[in-house]
């Protein structure tokens, strides 16, 4: 955590957005491909995994949407406010 304090807020937010894109665009499709391959196995575990994966993916997508639409813009505004580039009234 102390190491994160050395990076500007903008850099951390950019990293988080890029991480979101990486997971949504690369890792989740890779997991789906693996699940598709597993679904060809003759047992019930792949079906359970597919159901769990859909639940987890929906929750991850919701988490990312909340961060990118609400949290990150608010953090950017707080950062601007702390630098004197935004008034308290603009922050609200």
Coordinates of N, CA and C in Angstrom, one line a residue:
X1 N 0.8 -1.2 0.0 CA 0.0 0.0 0.0 C 0.9 1.3 0.0
X2 N 2.0 1.2 0.8 CA 2.8 2.4 0.8 C 3.4 2.7 -0.6
X3 N 3.7 1.7 -1.3 CA 4.3 1.9 -2.7 C 3.3 2.6 -3.6
X4 N 2.0 2.3 -3.4 CA 1.0 3.0 -4.2 C 1.0 4.5 -4.0
X5 N 1.3 4.9 -2.8 CA 1.3 6.4 -2.5 C 2.4 7.1 -3.3
X6 N 3.3 6.4 -3.9 CA 4.3 7.1 -4.8 C 3.8 7.4 -6.2
X7 N 2.7 6.8 -6.6 CA 2.2 7.0 -7.9 C 1.1 8.1 -7.9
X8 N 1.0 8.9 -8.9 CA -0.1 9.9 -9.0 C -1.4 9.1 -9.2
X9 N -2.5 9.8 -8.7 CA -3.8 9.2 -8.8 C -4.2 8.8 -10.2
X10 N -3.8 9.7 -11.1 CA -4.2 9.5 -12.5 C -3.5 8.2 -13.0
X11 N -2.3 7.9 -12.6 CA -1.6 6.7 -13.1 C -2.3 5.5 -12.5
X12 N -2.7 5.5 -11.2 CA -3.4 4.4 -10.6 C -4.7 4.1 -11.3
X13 N -5.5 5.2 -11.6 CA -6.8 5.0 -12.2 C -6.6 4.5 -13.6
X14 N -5.6 5.0 -14.3 CA -5.4 4.5 -15.7 C -5.0 3.0 -15.6
X15 N -4.2 2.6 -14.7 CA -3.9 1.2 -14.5 C -5.1 0.3 -14.2
X16 N -6.0 0.8 -13.4 CA -7.2 0.1 -13.1 C -8.1 -0.1 -14.3
X17 N -8.3 1.0 -15.0 CA -9.1 0.9 -16.2 C -8.5 -0.1 -17.2
X18 N -7.2 0.0 -17.4 CA -6.5 -0.9 -18.3 C -6.7 -2.4 -17.9
X19 N -6.6 -2.6 -16.5 CA -6.8 -3.9 -16.0 C -8.2 -4.4 -16.3
X20 N -9.2 -3.5 -16.1 CA -10.5 -3.9 -16.4 C -10.7 -4.3 -17.9
X21 N -10.1 -3.6 -18.8 CA -10.1 -3.9 -20.2 C -9.5 -5.3 -20.5
X22 N -8.3 -5.5 -19.8 CA -7.6 -6.8 -20.0 C -8.5 -7.9 -19.6
X23 N -9.1 -7.8 -18.4 CA -10.0 -8.9 -17.9 C -11.2 -9.1 -18.8
X24 N -11.8 -8.0 -19.2 CA -13.0 -8.1 -20.0 C -12.7 -8.6 -21.4
X25 N -11.6 -8.1 -22.0 CA -11.3 -8.4 -23.4 C -10.4 -9.7 -23.6
X26 N -9.7 -10.1 -22.6 CA -8.8 -11.2 -22.8 C -9.0 -12.4 -21.8
X27 N -9.0 -12.1 -20.5 CA -9.1 -13.2 -19.6 C -10.4 -13.9 -19.5
X28 N -11.5 -13.1 -19.5 CA -12.8 -13.7 -19.5 C -13.1 -14.5 -20.7
X29 N -12.8 -14.1 -21.9 CA -13.0 -14.9 -23.1 C -12.1 -16.2 -23.0
X30 N -10.9 -16.1 -22.5 CA -10.1 -17.3 -22.3 C -10.8 -18.3 -21.4
X31 N -11.3 -17.8 -20.3 CA -12.0 -18.7 -19.3 C -13.2 -19.3 -20.0
X32 N -14.0 -18.5 -20.8 CA -15.1 -19.1 -21.5 C -14.7 -20.2 -22.5
X33 N -13.6 -20.0 -23.2 CA -13.1 -21.0 -24.1 C -12.8 -22.3 -23.3
X34 N -12.1 -22.2 -22.2 CA -11.8 -23.3 -21.4 C -13.1 -24.0 -20.9
X35 N -14.1 -23.3 -20.5 CA -15.3 -23.9 -20.1 C -16.1 -24.6 -21.2
X36 N -16.0 -24.0 -22.4 CA -16.6 -24.6 -23.6 C -15.9 -26.0 -23.8
X37 N -14.6 -26.0 -23.7 CA -13.8 -27.3 -23.9 C -14.2 -28.3 -22.8
X38 N -14.3 -27.8 -21.6 CA -14.7 -28.7 -20.5 C -16.1 -29.2 -20.6
X39 N -17.0 -28.4 -21.2 CA -18.4 -28.9 -21.3 C -18.5 -30.1 -22.2
X40 N -17.5 -30.5 -22.9 CA -17.5 -31.7 -23.7 C -17.3 -33.0 -22.9
X41 N -16.9 -32.7 -21.6 CA -16.6 -33.9 -20.7 C -18.0 -34.4 -20.2
X42 N -18.0 -35.7 -19.9 CA -19.3 -36.3 -19.6 C -19.6 -36.3 -18.1
X43 N -19.3 -35.2 -17.4 CA -19.7 -35.2 -16.0 C -20.4 -33.8 -15.7
X44 N -20.9 -33.7 -14.5 CA -21.7 -32.5 -14.2 C -20.8 -31.3 -13.7
X45 N -19.6 -31.5 -13.4 CA -18.7 -30.4 -12.9 C -18.6 -29.3 -13.9
X46 N -18.4 -29.5 -15.2 CA -18.4 -28.4 -16.2 C -19.7 -27.5 -16.2
X47 N -20.9 -28.2 -16.0 CA -22.1 -27.4 -15.9 C -22.1 -26.5 -14.7
X48 N -21.7 -27.1 -13.6 CA -21.6 -26.3 -12.3 C -20.7 -25.1 -12.5
X49 N -19.5 -25.4 -13.1 CA -18.5 -24.3 -13.3 C -19.1 -23.2 -14.3
X50 N -19.8 -23.6 -15.3 CA -20.4 -22.7 -16.2 C -21.4 -21.8 -15.5
X51 N -22.2 -22.4 -14.7 CA -23.2 -21.6 -13.9 C -22.5 -20.6 -13.0
X52 N -21.5 -21.1 -12.3 CA -20.8 -20.3 -11.3 C -20.1 -19.2 -12.1
X53 N -19.5 -19.5 -13.2 CA -18.7 -18.5 -14.0 C -19.7 -17.4 -14.5
X54 N -20.9 -17.7 -15.0 CA -21.8 -16.7 -15.4 C -22.2 -15.8 -14.2
X55 N -22.4 -16.3 -13.1 CA -22.7 -15.5 -11.9 C -21.5 -14.6 -11.6
X56 N -20.3 -15.2 -11.6 CA -19.1 -14.4 -11.3 C -18.8 -13.3 -12.3
X57 N -19.0 -13.6 -13.6 CA -18.8 -12.7 -14.6 C -19.8 -11.5 -14.5
X58 N -21.1 -11.8 -14.2 CA -22.0 -10.7 -14.1 C -21.7 -9.8 -12.9
X59 N -21.2 -10.4 -11.8 CA -20.8 -9.6 -10.7 C -19.6 -8.8 -11.0
X60 N -18.6 -9.3 -11.7 CA -17.4 -8.6 -12.0 C -17.7 -7.4 -13.0
X61 N -18.6 -7.7 -14.0 CA -19.0 -6.6 -14.9 C -19.7 -5.5 -14.1
X62 N -20.6 -5.9 -13.2 CA -21.3 -4.9 -12.4 C -20.3 -4.1 -11.6
X63 N -19.3 -4.7 -10.9 CA -18.3 -4.1 -10.1 C -17.5 -3.1 -11.0
X64 N -17.1 -3.5 -12.2 CA -16.3 -2.7 -13.1 C -17.2 -1.5 -13.5
X65 N -18.4 -1.7 -13.8 CA -19.3 -0.6 -14.3 C -19.5 0.4 -13.2
X66 N -19.7 0.0 -11.9 CA -19.8 0.9 -10.8 C -18.5 1.7 -10.6
X67 N -17.4 1.0 -10.7 CA -16.1 1.8 -10.5 C -15.9 2.8 -11.6
X68 N -16.1 2.4 -12.8 CA -15.8 3.3 -13.9 C -16.9 4.4 -14.1
X69 N -18.1 4.2 -13.7 CA -19.1 5.2 -13.9 C -19.3 6.1 -12.7
X70 N -19.0 5.6 -11.5 CA -19.2 6.4 -10.3 C -17.9 6.7 -9.5
X71 N -17.2 5.6 -9.1 CA -16.1 5.8 -8.2 C -14.9 6.5 -8.9
X72 N -14.5 6.0 -10.1 CA -13.3 6.7 -10.7 C -13.5 8.1 -11.0
X73 N -14.7 8.5 -11.6 CA -14.9 10.0 -11.8 C -14.8 10.8 -10.5
X74 N -15.4 10.2 -9.4 CA -15.4 10.9 -8.2 C -14.0 11.0 -7.6
X75 N -13.2 10.0 -7.8 CA -11.8 10.1 -7.3 C -11.0 11.1 -8.2
X76 N -11.3 11.2 -9.5 CA -10.6 12.2 -10.3 C -11.0 13.6 -9.8
X77 N -12.3 13.8 -9.5 CA -12.8 15.1 -9.1 C -12.1 15.4 -7.7
X78 N -12.1 14.4 -6.8 CA -11.4 14.7 -5.5 C -10.0 15.1 -5.7
X79 N -9.3 14.4 -6.6 CA -7.9 14.7 -6.9 C -7.8 16.2 -7.4
X80 N -8.7 16.6 -8.3 CA -8.7 17.9 -8.9 C -8.9 18.9 -7.7
X81 N -9.9 18.6 -6.9 CA -10.2 19.5 -5.7 C -9.0 19.6 -4.8
X82 N -8.3 18.5 -4.6 CA -7.2 18.6 -3.7 C -6.0 19.4 -4.3
X83 N -6.0 19.5 -5.6 CA -5.0 20.3 -6.2 C -5.4 21.8 -6.4
X84 N -6.7 22.1 -6.0 CA -7.2 23.4 -6.2 C -7.7 23.7 -7.6
X85 N -7.9 22.7 -8.4 CA -8.4 22.8 -9.8 C -9.9 22.7 -9.8
X86 N -10.6 22.5 -8.7 CA -12.0 22.4 -8.6 C -12.5 23.0 -7.3
X87 N -13.6 23.6 -7.4 CA -14.1 24.2 -6.1 C -15.0 23.1 -5.4
X88 N -15.3 23.4 -4.1 CA -16.1 22.5 -3.3 C -17.5 22.4 -4.0
X89 N -18.0 23.4 -4.5 CA -19.3 23.4 -5.1 C -19.3 22.5 -6.4
X90 N -18.2 22.6 -7.2 CA -18.1 21.8 -8.4 C -18.0 20.3 -8.0
X91 N -17.4 20.0 -6.9 CA -17.1 18.7 -6.4 C -18.4 18.0 -6.1
X92 N -19.4 18.7 -5.6 CA -20.7 18.1 -5.2 C -21.5 17.9 -6.5

